Coordinates of C-alpha atoms in Angstrom, one line a residue:
X29 CA 0.1 -0.1 0.4
X30 CA 1.1 3.3 -1.3
X31 CA 0.9 6.3 1.5
X32 CA -2.7 7.6 1.6
X33 CA -2.0 11.3 0.5
X34 CA 1.0 10.1 -1.7
X35 CA 1.9 12.9 -4.3
X36 CA -0.5 15.2 -3.1
X37 CA -0.1 18.9 -2.2
X38 CA -2.4 19.9 1.0
X39 CA -2.8 23.2 2.5
X40 CA -3.5 23.1 6.4
X41 CA -4.4 26.1 8.2
X42 CA -4.0 26.7 11.8
X43 CA -0.9 24.5 11.9
X44 CA 1.0 25.8 14.4
X45 CA -0.2 23.4 17.4
X46 CA -2.7 21.3 18.4
X47 CA -5.0 19.6 15.7
X48 CA -3.4 21.4 12.9
X49 CA 0.0 20.6 13.7
X50 CA -0.4 16.5 14.0
X51 CA -2.3 16.7 11.2
X52 CA 0.8 18.1 9.3
X53 CA 2.4 15.2 10.7
X54 CA 0.3 12.8 9.6
X55 CA 0.1 14.3 6.2
X56 CA 3.3 13.7 5.7
X57 CA 4.1 10.4 6.7
X58 CA 0.9 10.1 4.9
X59 CA 2.9 11.2 1.5
X60 CA 1.5 14.8 1.2
X61 CA 3.7 17.4 0.4
X62 CA 2.0 20.6 2.8
X63 CA 1.6 24.1 2.7
X64 CA 1.1 24.9 6.0
X65 CA -0.2 28.5 7.4
X66 CA -0.9 30.1 11.0
X67 CA -0.7 33.5 12.3
X68 CA 2.0 32.6 14.8
X69 CA 5.0 32.7 12.7
X70 CA 7.7 30.9 14.6
X71 CA 6.1 27.9 15.7
X72 CA 5.0 27.4 12.1
X73 CA 9.0 27.7 10.9
X74 CA 9.4 25.2 13.8
X75 CA 7.0 22.8 12.6
X76 CA 8.2 23.2 9.0
X77 CA 11.9 22.0 9.7
X78 CA 10.8 19.2 11.7
X79 CA 9.1 18.2 8.8
X80 CA 11.6 18.5 6.2
X81 CA 14.4 17.0 8.8
X82 CA 12.0 13.9 7.8
X83 CA 12.1 14.2 4.2
X84 CA 8.8 16.4 3.7
X85 CA 8.4 19.2 0.9
X86 CA 7.3 21.9 3.0
X87 CA 6.2 25.4 2.4
X88 CA 5.0 28.3 4.9
X89 CA 2.9 31.1 4.5
X90 CA 1.6 32.8 8.0
X91 CA -1.3 34.9 7.8
X92 CA -4.7 35.4 9.5
X93 CA -7.4 33.4 7.5
X94 CA -10.2 36.3 8.0
X95 CA -7.6 38.7 5.8
X96 CA -8.5 38.2 1.8
X97 CA -4.9 38.9 1.0
X98 CA -3.2 36.4 3.3
X99 CA -5.3 33.6 2.4
X100 CA -4.8 34.5 -1.3
X101 CA -1.0 34.4 -0.6
X102 CA -1.3 31.0 1.2
X103 CA -2.7 29.4 -1.4
X104 CA -0.6 31.5 -4.7
X105 CA 2.5 29.8 -2.0
X106 CA 1.3 25.9 -3.1
X107 CA 0.7 26.9 -6.5
X108 CA 4.1 28.5 -6.8
X109 CA 6.2 25.8 -5.1
X110 CA 4.6 23.1 -6.1
X111 CA 2.1 23.6 -9.2
X112 CA -0.7 22.3 -7.8
X113 CA -3.1 22.1 -5.3
X114 CA -4.7 18.9 -4.5
X115 CA -6.6 19.2 -0.8
X116 CA -7.1 21.8 2.0
X117 CA -7.7 21.2 5.3
X118 CA -9.4 24.5 6.7
X119 CA -8.6 23.6 10.2
X120 CA -7.9 27.5 11.8
X121 CA -10.0 28.9 14.3
X122 CA -10.6 30.5 17.7
X123 CA -12.9 30.1 20.8
X124 CA -14.9 32.4 22.7
X125 CA -17.1 31.8 26.2
X126 CA -19.6 33.5 27.7
X127 CA -23.3 33.2 27.8
X128 CA -24.8 34.9 24.6
X129 CA -26.1 37.9 26.6
X130 CA -22.3 38.0 27.8
X131 CA -20.2 38.3 24.6
X132 CA -19.2 41.6 23.7
X133 CA -19.7 42.8 19.9
X134 CA -16.3 43.0 19.2
X135 CA -15.5 39.5 20.3
X136 CA -18.9 37.9 18.6
X137 CA -17.5 40.1 15.2
X138 CA -14.2 38.4 15.6
X139 CA -15.2 35.1 16.2
X140 CA -17.1 35.4 12.9
X141 CA -14.6 36.5 11.5
X142 CA -12.0 34.0 12.1
X143 CA -14.3 30.8 12.3
X144 CA -16.6 31.7 9.6
X145 CA -15.2 34.6 7.4
X146 CA -12.2 32.3 7.1
X147 CA -13.9 29.6 5.8
X148 CA -15.7 31.2 2.9
X149 CA -12.4 32.8 2.0
X150 CA -10.6 29.6 2.3
X151 CA -13.2 27.8 -0.2
X152 CA -13.5 30.5 -2.4
X153 CA -9.5 30.7 -3.2
X154 CA -8.5 26.9 -3.0
X155 CA -11.3 25.5 -5.1
X156 CA -10.4 28.3 -7.9
X157 CA -6.7 27.1 -7.5
X158 CA -7.8 23.2 -7.2
X159 CA -10.2 23.1 -10.4
X160 CA -7.3 24.9 -12.5
X161 CA -4.0 23.5 -11.5
X162 CA -5.7 19.6 -10.5
X163 CA -8.7 19.1 -12.4
X164 CA -10.5 19.2 -8.9
X165 CA -9.8 18.1 -5.3
X166 CA -10.9 17.5 -1.8
X167 CA -11.7 20.1 0.9
X168 CA -12.3 19.3 4.6
X169 CA -13.7 22.1 7.2
X170 CA -13.4 21.7 11.0
X171 CA -16.3 22.1 12.6
X172 CA -17.1 20.9 15.8
X173 CA -20.2 19.1 17.5
X174 CA -20.8 22.1 18.7
X175 CA -21.8 22.7 14.8
X176 CA -24.9 20.6 15.5
X177 CA -25.7 21.0 19.2
X178 CA -26.1 23.4 22.0
X179 CA -25.0 23.8 24.9
X180 CA -24.4 27.4 27.7
X181 CA -21.2 28.9 27.7
X182 CA -20.2 29.0 24.2
X183 CA -22.9 30.6 22.1
X184 CA -20.8 32.7 19.9
X185 CA -18.2 30.0 19.4
X186 CA -21.3 27.2 18.2
X187 CA -22.9 29.7 16.0
X188 CA -19.9 29.9 14.2
X189 CA -19.1 26.0 14.1
X190 CA -23.2 25.9 13.0
X191 CA -22.5 28.1 10.0
X192 CA -19.7 26.1 8.9
X193 CA -21.6 23.1 8.4
X194 CA -23.9 25.0 6.4
X195 CA -21.4 26.2 4.2
X196 CA -19.4 23.5 3.9
X197 CA -22.6 21.5 2.6
X198 CA -23.7 24.2 0.3
X199 CA -20.1 24.0 -1.1
X200 CA -20.4 20.3 -1.7
X201 CA -23.4 20.9 -3.8
X202 CA -21.8 23.9 -5.7
X203 CA -18.2 22.6 -6.2
X204 CA -18.9 18.6 -6.4
X205 CA -19.9 19.6 -10.3
X206 CA -16.4 21.1 -10.6
X207 CA -14.9 17.8 -8.9
X208 CA -13.8 19.5 -5.8
X209 CA -15.3 17.4 -2.6
X210 CA -16.1 19.5 0.5
X211 CA -16.6 17.3 3.6
X212 CA -16.6 18.5 7.5
X213 CA -14.7 16.7 11.0
X214 CA -16.6 17.6 13.7
X215 CA -14.4 16.9 17.0
X216 CA -15.3 16.2 20.3
X217 CA -13.3 16.8 23.4
X218 CA -10.1 16.8 21.7
X219 CA -6.9 17.2 23.8
X220 CA -5.9 20.4 22.2
X221 CA -4.2 23.6 24.1
X222 CA -8.1 25.2 23.4
X223 CA -9.3 22.2 25.5
X224 CA -6.9 22.5 28.5
X225 CA -7.5 25.9 28.8
X226 CA -11.2 24.7 29.0
X227 CA -9.9 22.8 32.2
X228 CA -9.3 25.7 34.3
X229 CA -11.9 28.3 33.2
X230 CA -15.0 26.2 33.2
X231 CA -13.6 23.0 34.7
X232 CA -17.2 21.5 35.5
X233 CA -18.2 21.8 31.5
X234 CA -15.1 19.8 30.5
X235 CA -15.5 17.0 33.4
X236 CA -19.1 17.0 32.1
X237 CA -18.3 16.5 28.5
X238 CA -15.6 13.9 29.0
X239 CA -18.2 12.1 31.3
X240 CA -20.5 11.6 28.8
X241 CA -18.1 10.0 25.7
X242 CA -18.7 6.5 25.9
X243 CA -15.4 5.7 24.9
X244 CA -14.1 7.4 28.5
X245 CA -11.7 10.1 26.9
X246 CA -10.7 13.0 24.8
X247 CA -9.5 12.5 21.5
X248 CA -5.9 13.0 20.6
X249 CA -5.8 15.8 18.0
X250 CA -4.4 12.9 15.5
X251 CA -7.5 11.4 15.5
X252 CA -9.1 14.4 14.3
X253 CA -6.2 14.3 11.4
X254 CA -6.8 10.6 10.5
X255 CA -9.9 11.3 9.8
X256 CA -9.4 14.5 7.5
X257 CA -6.5 12.5 5.8
X258 CA -9.3 9.5 4.9
X259 CA -11.7 12.3 3.6
X260 CA -9.1 14.1 1.7
X261 CA -7.9 11.0 0.3
X262 CA -9.3 9.2 -2.9
X263 CA -10.1 6.2 -0.7
X264 CA -13.1 8.4 -0.1
X265 CA -13.6 9.9 -3.3
X266 CA -17.8 9.3 -3.6
X267 CA -18.1 10.9 0.0
X268 CA -19.4 14.7 -0.6
X269 CA -21.0 16.7 2.2
X270 CA -20.8 15.1 4.9
X271 CA -20.3 15.9 8.7
X272 CA -18.1 12.9 10.3
X273 CA -17.9 13.2 13.8
X274 CA -14.6 12.6 15.7
X275 CA -15.7 12.4 19.7
X276 CA -16.0 8.9 21.0
X277 CA -19.8 8.5 20.4
X278 CA -20.5 11.2 22.5
X279 CA -22.9 12.5 19.7
X280 CA -24.4 9.0 19.4

């Protein structure tokens, strides 16, 4: 068997830590060439050096997914460096705690800019590059189990994750005829730095969430990367418009 992603050029946003960084390591092991994006340049460069030392072809383009020029530069980097774009894992996102009436207008606007507008900007630029250079491709957007259910204290965040699912399902219809599949991974509790910060700010919420997982533990970030890798690969070639929970049975 060849690697799951052999020969593919794949963009990962939010690649500097957590799910994005572990996905980069996994995609590299599966044979992909990578283009990494994130706001923080130093950890992004360190990850790229790590992967290059292991023989992976890597390019980086630091930036903010809510800024159209940064997104276009990321996509242009893929095409200019590797001549094509085959896939993208749109993983970048931020969190916002607080009951709906407690969230400031500034915080509300910012989380929607990153988590929703950022996905839209990525989809738009990526589809154009994939159809022009590879005749199609596969895009995986990172949502959450909070994208199809509710809970107290994460109102703005969960609103954005519902929106990601809506955008993705529409994109599956819009871009399927162009040869571009669009799917969603929906992680539950995952042991990322963001989740670990919630242990301090919302300990009761985190304890309840983990207790409700039939497998009895939070996911490892690599578990989400595994699901995304399959959706990006040709082995899921007739899978389009799905929302794949990676939550240990939490939403079952």
